Coordinates of C-alpha atoms and ligand atoms in Angstrom, one line a residue:
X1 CA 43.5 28.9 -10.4
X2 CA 43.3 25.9 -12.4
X3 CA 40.3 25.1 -14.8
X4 CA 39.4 21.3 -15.6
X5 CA 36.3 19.7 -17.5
X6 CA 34.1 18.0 -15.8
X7 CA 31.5 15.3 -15.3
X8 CA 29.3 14.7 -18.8
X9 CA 31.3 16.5 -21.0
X10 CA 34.2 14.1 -20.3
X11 CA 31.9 11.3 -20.3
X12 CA 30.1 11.7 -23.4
X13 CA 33.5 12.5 -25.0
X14 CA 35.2 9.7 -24.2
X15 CA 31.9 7.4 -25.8
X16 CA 32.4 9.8 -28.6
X17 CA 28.7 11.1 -28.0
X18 CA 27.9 14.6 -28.8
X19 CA 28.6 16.9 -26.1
X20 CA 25.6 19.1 -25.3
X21 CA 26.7 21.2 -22.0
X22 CA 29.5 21.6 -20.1
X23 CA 30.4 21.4 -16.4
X24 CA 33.6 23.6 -15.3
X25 CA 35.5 22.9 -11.8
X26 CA 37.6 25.3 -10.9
X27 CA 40.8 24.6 -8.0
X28 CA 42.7 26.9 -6.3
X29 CA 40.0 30.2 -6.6
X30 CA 37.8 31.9 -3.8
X31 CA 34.4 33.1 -4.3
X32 CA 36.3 37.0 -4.4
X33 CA 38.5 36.0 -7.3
X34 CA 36.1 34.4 -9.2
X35 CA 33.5 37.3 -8.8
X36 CA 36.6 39.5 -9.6
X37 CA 36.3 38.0 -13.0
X38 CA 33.0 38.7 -13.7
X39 CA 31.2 35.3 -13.3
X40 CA 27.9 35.4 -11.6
X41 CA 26.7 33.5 -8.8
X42 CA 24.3 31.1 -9.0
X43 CA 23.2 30.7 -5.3
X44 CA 24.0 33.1 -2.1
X45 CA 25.2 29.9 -0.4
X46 CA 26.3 27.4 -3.3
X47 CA 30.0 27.9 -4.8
X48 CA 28.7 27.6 -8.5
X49 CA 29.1 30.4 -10.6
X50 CA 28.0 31.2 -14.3
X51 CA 30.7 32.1 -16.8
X52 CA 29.7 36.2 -18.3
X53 CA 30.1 35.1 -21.8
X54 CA 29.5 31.6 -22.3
X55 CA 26.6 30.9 -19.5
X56 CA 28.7 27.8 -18.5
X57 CA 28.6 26.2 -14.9
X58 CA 32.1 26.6 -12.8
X59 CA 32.0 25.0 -9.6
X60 CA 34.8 25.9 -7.5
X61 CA 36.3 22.7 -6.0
X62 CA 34.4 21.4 -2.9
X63 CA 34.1 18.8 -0.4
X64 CA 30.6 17.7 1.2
X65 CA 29.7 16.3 4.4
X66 CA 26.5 15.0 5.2
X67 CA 24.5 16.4 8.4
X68 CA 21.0 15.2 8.2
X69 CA 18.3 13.7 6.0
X70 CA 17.7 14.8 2.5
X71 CA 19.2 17.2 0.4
X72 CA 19.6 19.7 2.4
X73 CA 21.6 18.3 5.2
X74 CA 24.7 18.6 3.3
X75 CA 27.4 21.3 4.2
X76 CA 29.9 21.9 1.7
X77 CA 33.1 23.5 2.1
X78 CA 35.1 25.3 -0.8
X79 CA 38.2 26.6 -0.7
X80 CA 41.4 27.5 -2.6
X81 CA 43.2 24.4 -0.8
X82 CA 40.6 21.4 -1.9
X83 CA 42.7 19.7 -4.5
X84 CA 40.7 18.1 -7.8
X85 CA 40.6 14.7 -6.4
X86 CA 38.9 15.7 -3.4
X87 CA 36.2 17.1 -5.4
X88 CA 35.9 14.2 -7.8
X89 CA 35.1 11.8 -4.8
X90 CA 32.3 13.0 -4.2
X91 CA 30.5 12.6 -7.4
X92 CA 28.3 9.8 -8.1
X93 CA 29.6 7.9 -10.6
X94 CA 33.8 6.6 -11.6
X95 CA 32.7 7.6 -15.2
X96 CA 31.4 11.1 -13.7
X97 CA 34.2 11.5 -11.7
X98 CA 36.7 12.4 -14.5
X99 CA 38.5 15.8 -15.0
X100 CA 40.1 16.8 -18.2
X101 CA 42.5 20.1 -18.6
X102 CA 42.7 22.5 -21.7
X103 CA 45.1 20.0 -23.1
X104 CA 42.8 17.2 -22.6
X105 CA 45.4 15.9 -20.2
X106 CA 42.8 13.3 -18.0
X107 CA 43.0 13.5 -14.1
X108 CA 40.9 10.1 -13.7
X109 CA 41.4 8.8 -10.0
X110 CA 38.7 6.7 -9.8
X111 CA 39.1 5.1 -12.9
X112 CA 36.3 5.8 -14.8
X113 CA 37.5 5.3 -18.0
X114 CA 37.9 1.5 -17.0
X115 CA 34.7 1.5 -16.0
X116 CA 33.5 3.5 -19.5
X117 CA 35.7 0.5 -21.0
X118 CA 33.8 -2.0 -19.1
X119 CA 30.8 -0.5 -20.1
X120 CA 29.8 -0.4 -15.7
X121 CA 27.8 2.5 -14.0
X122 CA 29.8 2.0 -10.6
X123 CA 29.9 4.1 -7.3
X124 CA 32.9 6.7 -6.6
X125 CA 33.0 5.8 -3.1
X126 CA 30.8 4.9 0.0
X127 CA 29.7 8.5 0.1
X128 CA 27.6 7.7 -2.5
X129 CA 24.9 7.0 -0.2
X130 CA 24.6 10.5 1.3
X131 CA 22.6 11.6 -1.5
X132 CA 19.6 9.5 -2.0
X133 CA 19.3 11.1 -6.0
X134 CA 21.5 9.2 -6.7
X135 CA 19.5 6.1 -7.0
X136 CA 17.6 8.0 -9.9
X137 CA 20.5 9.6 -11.3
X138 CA 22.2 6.1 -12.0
X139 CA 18.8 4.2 -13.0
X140 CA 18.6 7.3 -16.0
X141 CA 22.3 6.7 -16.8
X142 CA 21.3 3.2 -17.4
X143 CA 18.3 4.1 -19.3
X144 CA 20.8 6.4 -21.8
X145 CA 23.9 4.2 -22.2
X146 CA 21.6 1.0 -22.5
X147 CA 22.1 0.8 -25.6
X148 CA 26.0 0.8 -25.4
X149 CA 25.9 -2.3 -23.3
X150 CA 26.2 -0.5 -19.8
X151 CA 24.8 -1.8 -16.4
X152 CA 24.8 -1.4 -13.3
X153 CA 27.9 -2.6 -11.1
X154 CA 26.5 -5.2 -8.5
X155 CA 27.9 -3.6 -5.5
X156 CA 26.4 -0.1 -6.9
X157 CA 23.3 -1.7 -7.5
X158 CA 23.4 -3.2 -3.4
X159 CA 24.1 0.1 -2.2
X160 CA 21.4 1.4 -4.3
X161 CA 19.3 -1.6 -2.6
X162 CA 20.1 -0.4 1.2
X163 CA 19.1 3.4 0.4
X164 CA 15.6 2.2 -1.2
X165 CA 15.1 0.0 2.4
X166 CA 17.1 2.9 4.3
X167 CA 13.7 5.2 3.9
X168 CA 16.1 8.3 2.9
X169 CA 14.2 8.2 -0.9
X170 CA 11.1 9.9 1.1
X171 CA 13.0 12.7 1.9
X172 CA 13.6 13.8 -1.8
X173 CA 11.8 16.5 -3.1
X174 CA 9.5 16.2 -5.6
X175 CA 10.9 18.8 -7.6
X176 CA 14.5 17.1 -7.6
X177 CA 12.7 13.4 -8.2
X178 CA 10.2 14.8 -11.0
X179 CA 13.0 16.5 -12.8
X180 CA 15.6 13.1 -13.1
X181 CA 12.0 11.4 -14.0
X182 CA 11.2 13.7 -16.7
X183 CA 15.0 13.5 -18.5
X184 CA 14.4 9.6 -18.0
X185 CA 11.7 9.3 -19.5
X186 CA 12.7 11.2 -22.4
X187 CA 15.6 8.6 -22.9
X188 CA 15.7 6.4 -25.6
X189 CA 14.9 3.3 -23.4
X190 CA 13.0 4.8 -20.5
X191 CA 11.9 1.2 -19.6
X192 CA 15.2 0.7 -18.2
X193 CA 15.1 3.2 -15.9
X194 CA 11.9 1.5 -14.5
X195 CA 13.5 -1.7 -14.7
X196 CA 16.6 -0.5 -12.7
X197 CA 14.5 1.1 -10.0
X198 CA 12.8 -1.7 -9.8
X199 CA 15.5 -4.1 -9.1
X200 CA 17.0 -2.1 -6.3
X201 CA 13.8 -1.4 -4.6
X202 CA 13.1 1.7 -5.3
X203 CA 10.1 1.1 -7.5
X204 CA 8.0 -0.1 -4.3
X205 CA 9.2 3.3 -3.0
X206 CA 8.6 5.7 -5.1
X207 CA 5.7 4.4 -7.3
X208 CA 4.4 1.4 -5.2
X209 CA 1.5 2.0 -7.9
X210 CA 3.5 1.0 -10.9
X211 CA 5.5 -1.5 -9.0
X212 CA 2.5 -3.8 -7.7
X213 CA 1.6 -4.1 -11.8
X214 CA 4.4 -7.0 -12.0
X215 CA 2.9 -10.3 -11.7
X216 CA -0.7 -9.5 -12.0
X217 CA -1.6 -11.0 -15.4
X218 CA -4.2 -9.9 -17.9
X219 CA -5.8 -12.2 -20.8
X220 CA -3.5 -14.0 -23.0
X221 CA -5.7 -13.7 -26.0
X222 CA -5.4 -9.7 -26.0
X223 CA -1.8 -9.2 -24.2
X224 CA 0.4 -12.6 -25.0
X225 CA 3.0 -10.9 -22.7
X226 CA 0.5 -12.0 -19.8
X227 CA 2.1 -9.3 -16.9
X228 CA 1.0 -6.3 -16.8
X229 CA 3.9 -4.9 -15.5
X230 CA 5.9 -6.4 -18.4
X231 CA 3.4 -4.5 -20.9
X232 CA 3.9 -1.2 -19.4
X233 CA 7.7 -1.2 -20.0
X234 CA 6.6 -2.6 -23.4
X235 CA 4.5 0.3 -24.1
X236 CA 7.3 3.1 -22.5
X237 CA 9.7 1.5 -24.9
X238 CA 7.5 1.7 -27.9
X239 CA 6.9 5.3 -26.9
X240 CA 10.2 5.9 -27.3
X241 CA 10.6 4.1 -30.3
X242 CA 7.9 6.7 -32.0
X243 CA 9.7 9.7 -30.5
X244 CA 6.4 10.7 -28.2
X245 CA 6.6 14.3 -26.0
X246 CA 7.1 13.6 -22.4
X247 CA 3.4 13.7 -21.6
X248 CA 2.4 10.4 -23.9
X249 CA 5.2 8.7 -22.2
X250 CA 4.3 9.4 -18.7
X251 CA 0.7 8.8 -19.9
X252 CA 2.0 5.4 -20.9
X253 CA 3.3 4.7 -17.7
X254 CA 0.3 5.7 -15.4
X255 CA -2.3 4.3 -18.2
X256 CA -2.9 0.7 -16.4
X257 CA -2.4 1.5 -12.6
X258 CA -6.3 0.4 -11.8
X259 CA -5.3 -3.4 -13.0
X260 CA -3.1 -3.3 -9.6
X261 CA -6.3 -3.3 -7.6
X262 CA -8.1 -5.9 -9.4
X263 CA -9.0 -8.5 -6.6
X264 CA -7.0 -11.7 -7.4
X265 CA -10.2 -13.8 -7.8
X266 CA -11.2 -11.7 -10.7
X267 CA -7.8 -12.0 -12.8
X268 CA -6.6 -11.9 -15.9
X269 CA -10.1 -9.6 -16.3
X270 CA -9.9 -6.3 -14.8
X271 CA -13.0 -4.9 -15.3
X272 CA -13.5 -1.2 -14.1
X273 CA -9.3 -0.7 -13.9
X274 CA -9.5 2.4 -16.2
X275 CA -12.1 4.2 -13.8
X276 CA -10.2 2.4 -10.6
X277 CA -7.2 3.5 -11.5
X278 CA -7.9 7.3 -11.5
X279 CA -7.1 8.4 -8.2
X280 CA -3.8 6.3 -8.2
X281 CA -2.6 8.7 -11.1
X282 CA -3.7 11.6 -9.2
X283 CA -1.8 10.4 -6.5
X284 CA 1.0 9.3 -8.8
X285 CA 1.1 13.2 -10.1
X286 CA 0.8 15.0 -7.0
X287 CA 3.3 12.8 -5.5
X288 CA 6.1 14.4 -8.1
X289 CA 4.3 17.4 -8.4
X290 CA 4.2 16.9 -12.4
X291 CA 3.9 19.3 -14.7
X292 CA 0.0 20.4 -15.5
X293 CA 0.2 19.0 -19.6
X294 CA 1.5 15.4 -18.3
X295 CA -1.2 15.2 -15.2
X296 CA -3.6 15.8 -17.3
X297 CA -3.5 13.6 -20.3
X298 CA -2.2 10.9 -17.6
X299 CA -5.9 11.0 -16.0
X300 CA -7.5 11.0 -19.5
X301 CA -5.2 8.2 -21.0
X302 CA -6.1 6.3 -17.6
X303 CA -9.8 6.7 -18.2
X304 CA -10.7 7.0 -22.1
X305 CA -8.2 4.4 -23.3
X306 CA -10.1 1.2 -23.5
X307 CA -12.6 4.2 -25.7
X308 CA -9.5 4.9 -27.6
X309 CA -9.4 1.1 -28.5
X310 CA -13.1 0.6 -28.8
X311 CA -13.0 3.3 -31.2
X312 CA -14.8 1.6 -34.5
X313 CA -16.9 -0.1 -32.2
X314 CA -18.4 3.2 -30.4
X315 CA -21.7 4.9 -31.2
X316 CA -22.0 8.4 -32.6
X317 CA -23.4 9.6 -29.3
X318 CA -20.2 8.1 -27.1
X319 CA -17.8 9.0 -29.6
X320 CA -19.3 13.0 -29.1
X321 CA -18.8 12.2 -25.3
X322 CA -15.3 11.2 -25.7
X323 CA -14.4 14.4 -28.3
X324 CA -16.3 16.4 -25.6
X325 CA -14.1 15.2 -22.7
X326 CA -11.4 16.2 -24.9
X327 CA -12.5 19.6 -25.8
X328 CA -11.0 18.2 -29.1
X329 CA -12.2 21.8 -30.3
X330 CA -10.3 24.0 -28.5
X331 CA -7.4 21.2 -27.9
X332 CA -6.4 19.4 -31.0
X333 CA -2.8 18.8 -29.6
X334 CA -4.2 16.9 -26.5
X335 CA -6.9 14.8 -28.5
X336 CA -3.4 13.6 -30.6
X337 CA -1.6 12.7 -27.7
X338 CA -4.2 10.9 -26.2
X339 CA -4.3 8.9 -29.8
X340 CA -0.7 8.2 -29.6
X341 CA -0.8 7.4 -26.2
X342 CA -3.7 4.4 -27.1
X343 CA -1.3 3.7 -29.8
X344 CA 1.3 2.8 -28.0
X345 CA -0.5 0.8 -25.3
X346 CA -1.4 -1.6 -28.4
X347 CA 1.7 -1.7 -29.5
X348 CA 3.3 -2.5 -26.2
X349 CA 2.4 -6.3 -26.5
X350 CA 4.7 -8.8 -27.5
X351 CA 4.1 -9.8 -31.2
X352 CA 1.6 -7.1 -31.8
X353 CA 4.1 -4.2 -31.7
X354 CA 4.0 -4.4 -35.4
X355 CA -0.2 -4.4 -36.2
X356 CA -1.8 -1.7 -37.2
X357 CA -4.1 0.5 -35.9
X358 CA -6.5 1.7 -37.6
X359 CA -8.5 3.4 -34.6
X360 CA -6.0 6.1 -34.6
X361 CA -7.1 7.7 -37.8
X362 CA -10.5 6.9 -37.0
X363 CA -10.4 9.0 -34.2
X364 CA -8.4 12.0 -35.9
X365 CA -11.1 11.2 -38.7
X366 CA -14.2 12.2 -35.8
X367 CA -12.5 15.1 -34.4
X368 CA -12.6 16.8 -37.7
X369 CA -15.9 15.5 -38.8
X370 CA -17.3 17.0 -35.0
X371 CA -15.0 20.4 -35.6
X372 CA -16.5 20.9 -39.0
X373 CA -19.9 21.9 -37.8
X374 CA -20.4 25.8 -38.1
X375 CA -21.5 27.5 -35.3
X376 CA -22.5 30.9 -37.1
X377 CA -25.5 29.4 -39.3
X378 CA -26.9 28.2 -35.6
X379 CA -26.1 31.9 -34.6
X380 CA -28.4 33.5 -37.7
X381 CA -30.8 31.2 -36.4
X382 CA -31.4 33.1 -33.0
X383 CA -29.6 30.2 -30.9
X384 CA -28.4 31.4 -27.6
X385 CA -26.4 30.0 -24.0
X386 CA -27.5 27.0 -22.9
X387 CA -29.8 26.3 -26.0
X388 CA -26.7 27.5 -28.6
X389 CA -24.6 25.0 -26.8
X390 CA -27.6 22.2 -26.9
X391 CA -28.0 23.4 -30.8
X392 CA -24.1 23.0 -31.7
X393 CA -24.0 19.7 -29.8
X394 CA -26.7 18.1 -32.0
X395 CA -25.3 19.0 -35.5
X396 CA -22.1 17.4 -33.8
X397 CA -24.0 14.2 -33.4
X398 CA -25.2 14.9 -36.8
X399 CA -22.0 14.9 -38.2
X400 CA -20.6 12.1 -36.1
X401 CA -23.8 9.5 -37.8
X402 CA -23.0 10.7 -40.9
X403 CA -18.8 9.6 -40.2
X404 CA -19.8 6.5 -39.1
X405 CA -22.2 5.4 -41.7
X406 CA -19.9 6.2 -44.3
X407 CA -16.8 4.9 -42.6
X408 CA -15.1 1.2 -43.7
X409 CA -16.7 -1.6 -42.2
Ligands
LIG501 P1 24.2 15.1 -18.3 O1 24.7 14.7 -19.7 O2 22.9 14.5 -18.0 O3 24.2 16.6 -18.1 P2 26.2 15.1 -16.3 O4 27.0 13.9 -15.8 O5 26.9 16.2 -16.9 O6 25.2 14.4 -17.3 P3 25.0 16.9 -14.4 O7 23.7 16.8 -13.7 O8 25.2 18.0 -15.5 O9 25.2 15.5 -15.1 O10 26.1 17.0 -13.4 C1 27.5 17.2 -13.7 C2 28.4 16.4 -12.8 O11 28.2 16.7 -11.4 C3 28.1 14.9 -12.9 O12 28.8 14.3 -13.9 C4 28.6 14.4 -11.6 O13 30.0 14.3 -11.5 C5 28.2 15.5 -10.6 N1 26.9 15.4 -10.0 C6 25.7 16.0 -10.4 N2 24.7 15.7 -9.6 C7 25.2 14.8 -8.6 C8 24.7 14.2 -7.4 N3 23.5 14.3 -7.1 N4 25.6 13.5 -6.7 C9 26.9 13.4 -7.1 N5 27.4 13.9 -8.1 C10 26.6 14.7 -8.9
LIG502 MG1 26.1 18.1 -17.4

């Protein structure tokens, strides 16, 4: 049996980007030899086993055909006799299609590493199309190497066009969509991969919500950008810029959904969008089945961020609603994301990205002032259930007048 590199790891070498894991294929084997060996299988029905030692995937050599809709109407067929070449056509990618042996000897039949030259995310062969991930896998590879100069080939991008239109994106799972969203998103320009989705179509497919934001325009005077679709890539990208967790980003993407209802003879105002919007991000969420954490603070970013804003404005007894919502005092860490998340949306207009915002401390500033009040004195004083909760509740208030009136004007 022979034993090549694949995929990423020859990739990312070739850029001279740090290799993180690495993809084996292995040519010539059968399921019996390799088990023989001690690797371990990683599905009864998938040739993909993991090495005992290192953990690493080997893949023995395969072809695929395609026999229905979706994922799982693909049969593969592995065997000693499919040579390396076969297996590399059907990858996704020419730059993912690569093989390198232990003497980093490349087998590159496809030439990716004319198209790494050329800086082009471009289609192994027609194939492509069989797999409808692959729209999402190359819009992320253009959200990683964006910054390197890559895009995506034009005929790529028409193929990737015709599967949007083709109606084969509904047949993903939400578990195989979510997870190429979630690594996009953690990207260091995740706006890319929006904007790439966008251009094929995909957009409208997959997040009709997030795609009918472009062209509805909001007040100059607060968001010079105008299009609101423009200011939520703005406010993804500045999300990466400050490094936020995966929730905050996806927060940042679902925040403004509600301005896509706005009724055209009400624009630039959107009044109402952040309560509007709500049961688009549920929607959104359930759609991708997204992880508890991110649903979550998506539904609170959506409806306490114009509060978040509004912060120095907001009396005592709204500012205790908002920490309430929160349950700032048992969740700190989600109180802070919601900040950052606020953050970012005022950050993600063009020429403001820069201004400072002095809401975010204000808020931290209120969440300790309401978390400082004791709860045992209330205790000692014979304060029980309902009444305890009342009691605790109003020395909250307290505390909150008391941080307004001596905060900065
Ligand atoms: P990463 O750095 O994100 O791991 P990768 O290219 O290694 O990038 P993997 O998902 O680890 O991506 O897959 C390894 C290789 O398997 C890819 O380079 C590609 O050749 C192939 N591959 C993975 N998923 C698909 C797919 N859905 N369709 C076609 N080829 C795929
Ligand atoms: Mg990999």
């Amino acid at each position: 049996m022979q034993i090549y590199k694949v995929g990423g790891a020859v990739r990312d070498r070739l850029l001279g980007k740090p290799v993180t894991d690495i993809d084996w294929v292995v040519v010539g084997a059968t399921t019996e030899e390799m088990l023989a060996k001690g690797f371990r299988p990683v599905g009864a029905d998938f040739p993909v086993f993991l090495h005992p030692k290192s953990g690493e995937e080997y893949a023995l050599a395969r072809t695929e055909r395609k026999n229905g809709r979706g994922y799982g109407g693909f049969i593969f067929h592995a065997s000693p006799d499919v040579t390396l070449e076969e297996d590399l056509i059907r990858r996704d990618l020419t730059i993912n299609a690569m093989a390198e042996d232990d003497q980093q000897n490349l087998t590159d039949p496809y030439h990716g590493q004319r198209d790494l030259e050329a800086r082009l995310l471009r289609h192994v062969s027609p194939a492509f199309a069989e797999d409808p991930l692959r729209v999402l896998r190359v819009a992320r590879f253009a959200a990683r190497y964006a910054e390197l100069g890559f895009t995506v080939a034009p005929e790529t991008l028409e193929l990737m066009r015709q599967l949007s239109e083709s109606g084969e994106l509904e047949a993903l799972t939400p578990e195989r969509s979510w997870k190429e969203i979630a690594r996009a998103l953690m990207e260091d320009q995740p706006q890319v991969f929006i904007e790439v989705l966008r251009e094929c179509g995909a957009l409208k497919v997959l997040m009709p919500e997030v795609d009918a934001l472009f062209g509805v325009p909001q007040p100059e005077a607060h968001h010079p950008e105008i299009d609101t679709g423009v200011h939520t890539l703005s406010v993804l990208e500045q999300a990466a810029l400050y490094k936020q967790p995966l929730t905050v980003r996806w927060a940042c993407l679902l925040h403004d959904l509600g301005k896509g209802l706005t009724p055209e003879e009400e624009w630039p105002r959107h009044i109402a969008h952040e309560h509007k919007g709500l049961k688009l991000i549920k929607a959104v969420n359930e759609r991708f089945k997204a992880p508890k954490d991110c649903q979550e603070l998506a539904l609170l970013v959506g409806k306490y961020h114009t509060h978040g804003h509004r912060a120095l404005e907001l009396k005592p007894s709204t500012l205790l609603e908002l920490l309430q919502s929160f349950d700032v005092y048992r969740r700190p860490q989600r109180f802070e994301e919601f900040i950052a998340a606020c953050e970012m949306d005022a950050r993600g207009r063009k020429g403001l990205e820069q201004r400072s915002y002095p809401q975010a401390d204000y808020l931290r500033g209120a969440a300790t002032a309401a978390r400082s009040v004791a709860v045992q004195p209330l205790l000692e004083k014979g304060f029980k259930g309902l009444e305890l909760g009342e009691a605790i509740k109003g020395e909250r208030l307290k505390a909150l007048k008391a941080y307004k009136a001596a905060a900065p004007a």
